[in-house]
């Protein structure tokens, strides 16, 4: 399957050396404290002398206008002109926010994404969605702009904690659920994340996304299917960000996994997803991600947050719901009441998973 023409998968040093054959007036590298420590040393020997490092704190809570101002200020201080290059070295926050700052600085300078997390490799850095959170709403302010280049090196994944890897894996599972039945079966056959052939599955997952995005780059229609699990997933993620202590914070993919279970429950009722396929999805996702502890009294607030979802039209909630594993519909209208029912169904699912013999599996195992 075809990769987008701006994506290179392979050794990052080689990709960067080729890229730097183009001429740029200045080069800045955007990092956070983690990618500065673990990833910058890998690319630093390839970068020309005099490049600038722009360091920002890691975490979704910093994906905001204030941090953008720091980035624009740093570019201004180094007198970056329109021929400058910004290299975004990091996960989804760095690629979304760094890309947004580059796309708006002096009406746009070139930027390169070097995604270092699985989530950013298969999703955030692909397809040109850039942006920041605003007043608690995820990716509320942003633009569409393709990067000059995306360099994907799956050896970065070895630097990730297991929870981060599992979070990114949710987007691979989502790509398979919406568009590739066979990929779903291959991905769920892996017993442990460390057994996965990352180069192969990342390549395949990007190609699935590209097949969708190339038909609808600005999300007027088909691209909305990439948001399966995200209406409720984002609402859960936002709710936790605002209402729970940092130590209970959810990673994006963890919230999306819960969102996919709840939306698949709704899909049985609204788009005819077969019950047996729902059970299969629920089983695999609960086994890998466990269950997020949401209390029944929190459901109404979470469902309300979904009213801000960018897919909604004329105040009507529009969901992307699968109709079978590998096939997804978009613009499926839903009410707040239905979202509450789906969240309640999720809350009432047993946290313990049973295998086909009824034996309890209490360790989230992959
Ligand atoms: N992350 C969904 C999209 O790029 O459309």
mmCIF file of C-alpha atoms and ligand atoms in Angstrom:
data_model
loop_
_atom_site.group_PDB
_atom_site.id
_atom_site.type_symbol
_atom_site.label_atom_id
_atom_site.label_comp_id
_atom_site.label_asym_id
_atom_site.label_seq_id
_atom_site.Cartn_x
_atom_site.Cartn_y
_atom_site.Cartn_z
ATOM 1 C CA UNK A 1 0.000 0.000 0.000
ATOM 2 C CA UNK A 2 1.104 3.545 -0.838
ATOM 3 C CA UNK A 3 2.657 6.009 1.599
ATOM 4 C CA UNK A 4 2.078 9.750 1.148
ATOM 5 C CA UNK A 5 4.895 11.223 -0.962
ATOM 6 C CA UNK A 6 6.088 13.441 1.917
ATOM 7 C CA UNK A 7 6.701 10.461 4.236
ATOM 8 C CA UNK A 8 9.984 8.534 4.493
ATOM 9 C CA UNK A 9 10.276 5.469 6.684
ATOM 10 C CA UNK A 10 13.803 4.397 7.600
ATOM 11 C CA UNK A 11 16.879 5.577 9.419
ATOM 12 C CA UNK A 12 16.312 9.157 10.596
ATOM 13 C CA UNK A 13 19.947 10.248 10.135
ATOM 14 C CA UNK A 14 19.844 9.210 6.481
ATOM 15 C CA UNK A 15 16.502 10.936 5.872
ATOM 16 C CA UNK A 16 17.677 14.106 7.585
ATOM 17 C CA UNK A 17 20.968 14.220 5.677
ATOM 18 C CA UNK A 18 19.023 14.029 2.389
ATOM 19 C CA UNK A 19 16.580 16.683 3.512
ATOM 20 C CA UNK A 20 19.338 19.088 4.529
ATOM 21 C CA UNK A 21 20.623 19.129 0.974
ATOM 22 C CA UNK A 22 17.902 21.735 0.434
ATOM 23 C CA UNK A 23 18.985 25.202 1.463
ATOM 24 C CA UNK A 24 17.429 26.850 4.520
ATOM 25 C CA UNK A 25 18.287 30.262 5.970
ATOM 26 C CA UNK A 26 18.079 28.948 9.552
ATOM 27 C CA UNK A 27 17.130 25.731 11.314
ATOM 28 C CA UNK A 28 15.328 25.388 14.642
ATOM 29 C CA UNK A 29 14.566 22.126 16.417
ATOM 30 C CA UNK A 30 11.538 21.975 18.697
ATOM 31 C CA UNK A 31 11.945 19.498 21.579
ATOM 32 C CA UNK A 32 10.557 18.793 25.030
ATOM 33 C CA UNK A 33 12.663 17.648 27.972
ATOM 34 C CA UNK A 34 12.223 13.980 27.003
ATOM 35 C CA UNK A 35 13.039 14.267 23.334
ATOM 36 C CA UNK A 36 15.921 16.615 24.154
ATOM 37 C CA UNK A 37 17.407 13.901 26.356
ATOM 38 C CA UNK A 38 16.625 10.761 24.334
ATOM 39 C CA UNK A 39 16.124 11.777 20.691
ATOM 40 C CA UNK A 40 18.023 14.989 20.016
ATOM 41 C CA UNK A 41 21.444 13.264 20.514
ATOM 42 C CA UNK A 42 20.512 10.901 17.653
ATOM 43 C CA UNK A 43 19.903 13.718 15.153
ATOM 44 C CA UNK A 44 22.311 16.381 16.477
ATOM 45 C CA UNK A 45 25.400 15.102 14.589
ATOM 46 C CA UNK A 46 23.545 15.524 11.279
ATOM 47 C CA UNK A 47 22.332 19.079 11.961
ATOM 48 C CA UNK A 48 24.377 22.051 10.730
ATOM 49 C CA UNK A 49 26.298 24.172 13.228
ATOM 50 C CA UNK A 50 24.347 27.145 14.524
ATOM 51 C CA UNK A 51 20.951 25.458 14.609
ATOM 52 C CA UNK A 52 18.729 26.631 17.440
ATOM 53 C CA UNK A 53 16.988 24.441 19.990
ATOM 54 C CA UNK A 54 13.540 25.525 21.161
ATOM 55 C CA UNK A 55 12.628 23.587 24.291
ATOM 56 C CA UNK A 56 9.123 23.428 25.724
ATOM 57 C CA UNK A 57 7.731 21.386 28.617
ATOM 58 C CA UNK A 58 6.206 18.022 27.700
ATOM 59 C CA UNK A 59 2.509 17.210 28.090
ATOM 60 C CA UNK A 60 -0.902 17.963 26.642
ATOM 61 C CA UNK A 61 -1.455 20.685 29.295
ATOM 62 C CA UNK A 62 1.165 22.791 27.476
ATOM 63 C CA UNK A 63 -0.451 22.482 24.046
ATOM 64 C CA UNK A 64 -1.823 25.999 24.239
ATOM 65 C CA UNK A 65 -1.460 29.567 23.015
ATOM 66 C CA UNK A 66 0.999 30.461 25.748
ATOM 67 C CA UNK A 67 3.477 27.839 24.544
ATOM 68 C CA UNK A 68 2.888 28.937 20.933
ATOM 69 C CA UNK A 69 3.897 32.444 21.956
ATOM 70 C CA UNK A 70 7.168 31.080 23.331
ATOM 71 C CA UNK A 71 7.822 29.260 20.059
ATOM 72 C CA UNK A 72 6.974 32.297 17.883
ATOM 73 C CA UNK A 73 9.119 34.432 20.207
ATOM 74 C CA UNK A 74 12.088 32.064 19.844
ATOM 75 C CA UNK A 75 11.733 32.106 16.038
ATOM 76 C CA UNK A 76 11.550 35.904 16.134
ATOM 77 C CA UNK A 77 14.591 36.170 18.441
ATOM 78 C CA UNK A 78 16.665 34.085 16.039
ATOM 79 C CA UNK A 79 15.423 36.305 13.180
ATOM 80 C CA UNK A 80 14.042 33.329 11.309
ATOM 81 C CA UNK A 81 12.823 34.407 7.885
ATOM 82 C CA UNK A 82 10.463 32.721 5.442
ATOM 83 C CA UNK A 83 13.218 30.373 4.283
ATOM 84 C CA UNK A 84 13.817 28.951 7.756
ATOM 85 C CA UNK A 85 12.985 25.366 8.717
ATOM 86 C CA UNK A 86 11.399 24.132 11.935
ATOM 87 C CA UNK A 87 12.097 20.491 12.826
ATOM 88 C CA UNK A 88 9.506 19.104 15.243
ATOM 89 C CA UNK A 89 11.155 16.320 17.202
ATOM 90 C CA UNK A 90 8.666 14.620 19.483
ATOM 91 C CA UNK A 91 5.213 13.179 19.954
ATOM 92 C CA UNK A 92 1.757 14.398 18.989
ATOM 93 C CA UNK A 93 1.892 17.615 21.027
ATOM 94 C CA UNK A 94 5.182 18.685 19.423
ATOM 95 C CA UNK A 95 4.040 17.830 15.896
ATOM 96 C CA UNK A 96 0.573 19.431 16.207
ATOM 97 C CA UNK A 97 1.756 22.580 17.978
ATOM 98 C CA UNK A 98 5.142 22.932 16.237
ATOM 99 C CA UNK A 99 3.442 22.479 12.879
ATOM 100 C CA UNK A 100 0.804 25.056 13.802
ATOM 101 C CA UNK A 101 3.459 27.588 14.852
ATOM 102 C CA UNK A 102 5.441 27.005 11.642
ATOM 103 C CA UNK A 103 2.344 27.208 9.435
ATOM 104 C CA UNK A 104 1.381 30.568 10.937
ATOM 105 C CA UNK A 105 4.800 32.196 11.556
ATOM 106 C CA UNK A 106 5.222 34.853 8.854
ATOM 107 C CA UNK A 107 2.255 33.148 7.122
ATOM 108 C CA UNK A 108 4.120 29.886 6.924
ATOM 109 C CA UNK A 109 7.618 28.447 6.962
ATOM 110 C CA UNK A 110 8.565 24.889 6.091
ATOM 111 C CA UNK A 111 8.486 22.293 8.835
ATOM 112 C CA UNK A 112 9.561 18.705 9.186
ATOM 113 C CA UNK A 113 7.965 16.211 11.504
ATOM 114 C CA UNK A 114 10.229 13.660 13.171
ATOM 115 C CA UNK A 115 7.653 11.791 15.240
ATOM 116 C CA UNK A 116 9.160 9.899 18.132
ATOM 117 C CA UNK A 117 6.033 8.237 19.538
ATOM 118 C CA UNK A 118 3.910 5.579 17.916
ATOM 119 C CA UNK A 119 0.868 7.852 18.132
ATOM 120 C CA UNK A 120 2.621 10.622 16.235
ATOM 121 C CA UNK A 121 4.123 8.223 13.681
ATOM 122 C CA UNK A 122 0.805 6.719 12.578
ATOM 123 C CA UNK A 123 -1.541 9.629 13.200
ATOM 124 C CA UNK A 124 -0.503 13.113 14.355
ATOM 125 C CA UNK A 125 2.278 13.657 11.823
ATOM 126 C CA UNK A 126 0.229 12.324 8.875
ATOM 127 C CA UNK A 127 -2.415 14.261 6.976
ATOM 128 C CA UNK A 128 -1.575 17.856 7.905
ATOM 129 C CA UNK A 129 -3.874 18.533 10.850
ATOM 130 C CA UNK A 130 -2.131 21.054 13.097
ATOM 131 C CA UNK A 131 -3.359 22.834 16.182
ATOM 132 C CA UNK A 132 -3.623 23.441 19.865
ATOM 133 C CA UNK A 133 -6.151 23.028 22.661
ATOM 134 C CA UNK A 134 -8.156 26.076 23.740
ATOM 135 C CA UNK A 135 -10.176 26.631 26.918
ATOM 136 C CA UNK A 136 -10.182 22.914 27.584
ATOM 137 C CA UNK A 137 -11.314 21.897 24.092
ATOM 138 C CA UNK A 138 -8.991 19.569 22.229
ATOM 139 C CA UNK A 139 -7.432 20.811 18.976
ATOM 140 C CA UNK A 140 -9.920 23.672 18.958
ATOM 141 C CA UNK A 141 -7.661 26.123 17.107
ATOM 142 C CA UNK A 142 -5.674 24.992 14.109
ATOM 143 C CA UNK A 143 -5.090 24.714 10.390
ATOM 144 C CA UNK A 144 -4.559 22.082 7.697
ATOM 145 C CA UNK A 145 -1.057 22.243 6.244
ATOM 146 C CA UNK A 146 1.091 19.355 5.037
ATOM 147 C CA UNK A 147 4.658 19.221 6.336
ATOM 148 C CA UNK A 148 7.626 19.545 4.011
ATOM 149 C CA UNK A 149 8.585 16.062 5.056
ATOM 150 C CA UNK A 150 7.899 13.419 7.736
ATOM 151 C CA UNK A 151 10.804 11.205 8.763
ATOM 152 C CA UNK A 152 9.693 8.052 10.525
ATOM 153 C CA UNK A 153 12.241 5.894 12.279
ATOM 154 C CA UNK A 154 10.636 3.092 14.262
ATOM 155 C CA UNK A 155 13.835 2.627 16.296
ATOM 156 C CA UNK A 156 12.642 5.665 18.334
ATOM 157 C CA UNK A 157 9.881 3.422 19.671
ATOM 158 C CA UNK A 158 12.480 1.605 21.770
ATOM 159 C CA UNK A 159 12.824 4.819 23.845
ATOM 160 C CA UNK A 160 9.130 4.761 24.803
ATOM 161 C CA UNK A 161 7.598 3.553 28.054
ATOM 162 C CA UNK A 162 5.203 0.646 27.469
ATOM 163 C CA UNK A 163 2.163 2.777 28.323
ATOM 164 C CA UNK A 164 3.047 5.262 25.571
ATOM 165 C CA UNK A 165 3.482 2.437 23.073
ATOM 166 C CA UNK A 166 0.106 0.990 24.044
ATOM 167 C CA UNK A 167 -1.466 4.429 23.663
ATOM 168 C CA UNK A 168 -0.231 4.740 20.070
ATOM 169 C CA UNK A 169 -1.354 1.198 19.333
ATOM 170 C CA UNK A 170 -4.958 2.373 19.820
ATOM 171 C CA UNK A 171 -4.679 4.451 16.627
ATOM 172 C CA UNK A 172 -3.359 1.455 14.679
ATOM 173 C CA UNK A 173 -6.295 -0.592 15.956
ATOM 174 C CA UNK A 174 -8.658 2.241 14.993
ATOM 175 C CA UNK A 175 -7.291 2.403 11.437
ATOM 176 C CA UNK A 176 -7.905 -1.317 11.093
ATOM 177 C CA UNK A 177 -11.411 -1.153 12.617
ATOM 178 C CA UNK A 178 -12.564 1.577 10.239
ATOM 179 C CA UNK A 179 -10.959 0.341 7.037
ATOM 180 C CA UNK A 180 -9.070 -2.950 7.113
ATOM 181 C CA UNK A 181 -10.598 -6.130 8.513
ATOM 182 C CA UNK A 182 -7.484 -8.162 7.821
ATOM 183 C CA UNK A 183 -5.207 -5.701 9.615
ATOM 184 C CA UNK A 184 -7.479 -5.907 12.691
ATOM 185 C CA UNK A 185 -7.042 -9.658 12.791
ATOM 186 C CA UNK A 186 -3.294 -9.415 12.322
ATOM 187 C CA UNK A 187 -2.881 -6.737 15.003
ATOM 188 C CA UNK A 188 -5.019 -8.535 17.550
ATOM 189 C CA UNK A 189 -3.149 -11.792 16.957
ATOM 190 C CA UNK A 190 0.012 -10.288 18.519
ATOM 191 C CA UNK A 191 0.318 -11.524 22.082
ATOM 192 C CA UNK A 192 2.760 -8.885 23.264
ATOM 193 C CA UNK A 193 3.507 -5.419 21.948
ATOM 194 C CA UNK A 194 7.205 -6.282 21.999
ATOM 195 C CA UNK A 195 6.535 -9.004 19.368
ATOM 196 C CA UNK A 196 5.147 -6.527 16.855
ATOM 197 C CA UNK A 197 7.101 -5.829 13.644
ATOM 198 C CA UNK A 198 6.792 -2.032 13.986
ATOM 199 C CA UNK A 199 8.251 -1.099 10.632
ATOM 200 C CA UNK A 200 5.654 -3.264 8.886
ATOM 201 C CA UNK A 201 2.602 -2.263 10.910
ATOM 202 C CA UNK A 202 3.465 1.460 10.988
ATOM 203 C CA UNK A 203 3.907 1.439 7.205
ATOM 204 C CA UNK A 204 0.565 -0.324 6.734
ATOM 205 C CA UNK A 205 -1.284 1.920 9.168
ATOM 206 C CA UNK A 206 0.006 5.128 7.530
ATOM 207 C CA UNK A 207 -1.035 3.736 4.149
ATOM 208 C CA UNK A 208 -4.584 3.134 5.456
ATOM 209 C CA UNK A 209 -4.725 6.710 6.719
ATOM 210 C CA UNK A 210 -3.316 8.073 3.454
ATOM 211 C CA UNK A 211 -5.954 6.182 1.430
ATOM 212 C CA UNK A 212 -8.621 8.024 3.420
ATOM 213 C CA UNK A 213 -6.972 11.470 3.722
ATOM 214 C CA UNK A 214 -6.031 11.686 0.039
ATOM 215 C CA UNK A 215 -9.728 11.417 -0.873
ATOM 216 C CA UNK A 216 -10.770 14.143 1.575
ATOM 217 C CA UNK A 217 -7.805 16.222 2.839
ATOM 218 C CA UNK A 218 -9.928 18.906 4.564
ATOM 219 C CA UNK A 219 -12.365 16.557 6.290
ATOM 220 C CA UNK A 220 -15.520 17.497 4.430
ATOM 221 C CA UNK A 221 -16.715 13.888 4.475
ATOM 222 C CA UNK A 222 -14.853 10.580 4.371
ATOM 223 C CA UNK A 223 -11.909 11.716 6.552
ATOM 224 C CA UNK A 224 -14.356 11.934 9.454
ATOM 225 C CA UNK A 225 -14.192 8.151 9.771
ATOM 226 C CA UNK A 226 -10.727 8.624 11.294
ATOM 227 C CA UNK A 227 -12.582 10.033 14.288
ATOM 228 C CA UNK A 228 -14.233 6.746 15.225
ATOM 229 C CA UNK A 229 -13.974 6.486 19.021
ATOM 230 C CA UNK A 230 -12.900 10.130 19.277
ATOM 231 C CA UNK A 231 -16.190 11.877 20.078
ATOM 232 C CA UNK A 232 -16.480 10.079 23.395
ATOM 233 C CA UNK A 233 -12.730 9.443 23.665
ATOM 234 C CA UNK A 234 -11.886 13.144 23.452
ATOM 235 C CA UNK A 235 -14.694 13.969 25.876
ATOM 236 C CA UNK A 236 -13.300 11.457 28.394
ATOM 237 C CA UNK A 237 -9.754 12.743 27.841
ATOM 238 C CA UNK A 238 -10.828 16.371 28.323
ATOM 239 C CA UNK A 239 -12.899 15.527 31.387
ATOM 240 C CA UNK A 240 -9.936 13.797 33.035
ATOM 241 C CA UNK A 241 -7.577 16.638 32.102
ATOM 242 C CA UNK A 242 -9.847 19.161 33.792
ATOM 243 C CA UNK A 243 -11.289 17.237 36.708
ATOM 244 C CA UNK A 244 -8.830 14.617 37.845
ATOM 245 C CA UNK A 245 -5.439 14.983 39.518
ATOM 246 C CA UNK A 246 -2.446 14.709 37.176
ATOM 247 C CA UNK A 247 -1.550 11.223 38.497
ATOM 248 C CA UNK A 248 -4.886 9.922 37.167
ATOM 249 C CA UNK A 249 -4.213 11.506 33.768
ATOM 250 C CA UNK A 250 -5.064 9.479 30.701
ATOM 251 C CA UNK A 251 -2.951 9.093 27.612
ATOM 252 C CA UNK A 252 -4.747 9.893 24.367
ATOM 253 C CA UNK A 253 -4.918 6.283 23.169
ATOM 254 C CA UNK A 254 -6.241 5.070 26.518
ATOM 255 C CA UNK A 255 -9.171 7.490 26.264
ATOM 256 C CA UNK A 256 -9.708 6.588 22.600
ATOM 257 C CA UNK A 257 -9.779 2.871 23.423
ATOM 258 C CA UNK A 258 -12.607 3.559 25.900
ATOM 259 C CA UNK A 259 -14.281 5.799 23.313
ATOM 260 C CA UNK A 260 -14.091 3.017 20.709
ATOM 261 C CA UNK A 261 -15.737 0.520 23.064
ATOM 262 C CA UNK A 262 -18.560 2.922 23.953
ATOM 263 C CA UNK A 263 -19.080 4.011 20.333
ATOM 264 C CA UNK A 264 -18.996 0.384 19.129
ATOM 265 C CA UNK A 265 -21.782 -0.311 21.663
ATOM 266 C CA UNK A 266 -23.743 2.507 20.039
ATOM 267 C CA UNK A 267 -22.863 1.184 16.567
ATOM 268 C CA UNK A 268 -24.693 -2.077 17.348
ATOM 269 C CA UNK A 269 -27.837 0.016 17.881
ATOM 270 C CA UNK A 270 -27.387 2.641 15.160
ATOM 271 C CA UNK A 271 -25.331 1.266 12.263
ATOM 272 C CA UNK A 272 -25.968 -2.467 12.592
ATOM 273 C CA UNK A 273 -22.535 -3.542 13.845
ATOM 274 C CA UNK A 274 -23.064 -7.265 14.535
ATOM 275 C CA UNK A 275 -23.206 -8.009 18.284
ATOM 276 C CA UNK A 276 -20.549 -10.685 17.904
ATOM 277 C CA UNK A 277 -18.113 -8.200 16.314
ATOM 278 C CA UNK A 278 -18.843 -5.738 19.128
ATOM 279 C CA UNK A 279 -18.011 -8.454 21.684
ATOM 280 C CA UNK A 280 -14.754 -9.185 19.861
ATOM 281 C CA UNK A 281 -13.765 -5.479 19.836
ATOM 282 C CA UNK A 282 -14.722 -5.044 23.486
ATOM 283 C CA UNK A 283 -12.786 -8.154 24.502
ATOM 284 C CA UNK A 284 -9.557 -7.140 22.783
ATOM 285 C CA UNK A 285 -9.693 -3.500 23.879
ATOM 286 C CA UNK A 286 -10.526 -4.270 27.495
ATOM 287 C CA UNK A 287 -7.849 -6.928 27.589
ATOM 288 C CA UNK A 288 -5.195 -4.504 26.381
ATOM 289 C CA UNK A 289 -6.347 -1.229 27.978
ATOM 290 C CA UNK A 290 -8.364 -2.313 31.004
ATOM 291 C CA UNK A 291 -11.308 -0.173 32.006
ATOM 292 C CA UNK A 292 -11.175 3.510 32.895
ATOM 293 C CA UNK A 293 -12.872 4.164 36.223
ATOM 294 C CA UNK A 294 -15.677 6.580 35.367
ATOM 295 C CA UNK A 295 -18.439 7.085 37.940
ATOM 296 C CA UNK A 296 -22.046 7.235 36.861
ATOM 297 C CA UNK A 297 -22.384 10.785 38.226
ATOM 298 C CA UNK A 298 -19.650 11.939 35.783
ATOM 299 C CA UNK A 299 -21.463 10.690 32.671
ATOM 300 C CA UNK A 300 -23.594 13.787 32.097
ATOM 301 C CA UNK A 301 -20.568 16.129 32.199
ATOM 302 C CA UNK A 302 -18.589 13.916 29.822
ATOM 303 C CA UNK A 303 -21.491 13.674 27.356
ATOM 304 C CA UNK A 304 -21.884 17.487 27.442
ATOM 305 C CA UNK A 305 -18.241 17.913 26.407
ATOM 306 C CA UNK A 306 -19.033 15.990 23.207
ATOM 307 C CA UNK A 307 -21.176 18.941 22.090
ATOM 308 C CA UNK A 308 -17.917 20.730 21.205
ATOM 309 C CA UNK A 309 -16.821 17.969 18.825
ATOM 310 C CA UNK A 310 -15.650 19.448 15.524
ATOM 311 C CA UNK A 311 -17.705 16.976 13.466
ATOM 312 C CA UNK A 312 -20.980 18.317 14.824
ATOM 313 C CA UNK A 313 -23.157 20.289 12.422
ATOM 314 C CA UNK A 314 -25.858 22.833 13.333
ATOM 315 C CA UNK A 315 -25.631 21.759 16.963
ATOM 316 C CA UNK A 316 -26.355 18.120 16.095
ATOM 317 C CA UNK A 317 -23.824 15.556 17.275
ATOM 318 C CA UNK A 318 -22.419 13.647 14.303
ATOM 319 C CA UNK A 319 -20.637 10.391 14.996
ATOM 320 C CA UNK A 320 -18.384 8.196 12.923
ATOM 321 C CA UNK A 321 -19.573 4.679 13.664
ATOM 322 C CA UNK A 322 -18.367 1.364 12.297
ATOM 323 C CA UNK A 323 -20.977 -0.863 10.659
ATOM 324 C CA UNK A 324 -18.655 -3.878 10.605
ATOM 325 C CA UNK A 325 -15.008 -4.459 11.432
ATOM 326 C CA UNK A 326 -13.242 -2.728 8.522
ATOM 327 C CA UNK A 327 -16.133 -0.467 7.445
ATOM 328 C CA UNK A 328 -17.216 2.852 8.913
ATOM 329 C CA UNK A 329 -19.973 5.425 8.324
ATOM 330 C CA UNK A 330 -19.758 9.142 9.100
ATOM 331 C CA UNK A 331 -22.308 11.862 9.854
ATOM 332 C CA UNK A 332 -24.427 9.517 11.947
ATOM 333 C CA UNK A 333 -26.589 11.865 14.057
ATOM 334 C CA UNK A 334 -26.806 11.130 17.763
ATOM 335 C CA UNK A 335 -28.357 12.720 20.831
ATOM 336 C CA UNK A 336 -26.726 13.543 24.153
ATOM 337 C CA UNK A 337 -29.063 10.916 25.643
ATOM 338 C CA UNK A 338 -27.579 8.242 23.363
ATOM 339 C CA UNK A 339 -24.047 9.274 24.316
ATOM 340 C CA UNK A 340 -24.988 8.992 27.990
ATOM 341 C CA UNK A 341 -26.416 5.508 27.367
ATOM 342 C CA UNK A 342 -23.196 4.431 25.652
ATOM 343 C CA UNK A 343 -21.093 5.794 28.524
ATOM 344 C CA UNK A 344 -23.343 4.065 31.044
ATOM 345 C CA UNK A 345 -22.999 0.783 29.144
ATOM 346 C CA UNK A 346 -19.206 1.229 29.267
ATOM 347 C CA UNK A 347 -19.324 1.967 33.006
ATOM 348 C CA UNK A 348 -21.355 -1.182 33.596
ATOM 349 C CA UNK A 349 -19.054 -3.503 31.632
ATOM 350 C CA UNK A 350 -17.230 -5.874 33.947
ATOM 351 C CA UNK A 351 -13.666 -4.712 34.499
ATOM 352 C CA UNK A 352 -12.505 -8.313 34.573
ATOM 353 C CA UNK A 353 -11.998 -10.049 31.250
ATOM 354 C CA UNK A 354 -12.826 -13.695 30.769
ATOM 355 C CA UNK A 355 -11.263 -15.887 28.149
ATOM 356 C CA UNK A 356 -13.369 -18.241 26.046
ATOM 357 C CA UNK A 357 -13.392 -20.821 28.864
ATOM 358 C CA UNK A 358 -14.740 -18.317 31.364
ATOM 359 C CA UNK A 359 -11.381 -18.011 33.141
ATOM 360 C CA UNK A 360 -10.783 -14.554 34.584
ATOM 361 C CA UNK A 361 -7.823 -12.636 33.161
ATOM 362 C CA UNK A 362 -7.017 -9.785 35.490
ATOM 363 C CA UNK A 363 -3.694 -8.737 34.009
ATOM 364 C CA UNK A 364 -3.825 -6.422 31.026
ATOM 365 C CA UNK A 365 -1.433 -8.556 29.115
ATOM 366 C CA UNK A 366 -0.195 -7.560 25.656
HETATM 367 N N1 LIG B 1 -6.443 12.195 13.545
HETATM 368 C C1 LIG B 1 -7.490 12.175 12.601
HETATM 369 C C2 LIG B 1 -7.145 12.845 11.322
HETATM 370 O O1 LIG B 1 -5.987 13.127 11.057
HETATM 371 O O2 LIG B 1 -8.034 13.093 10.555
#
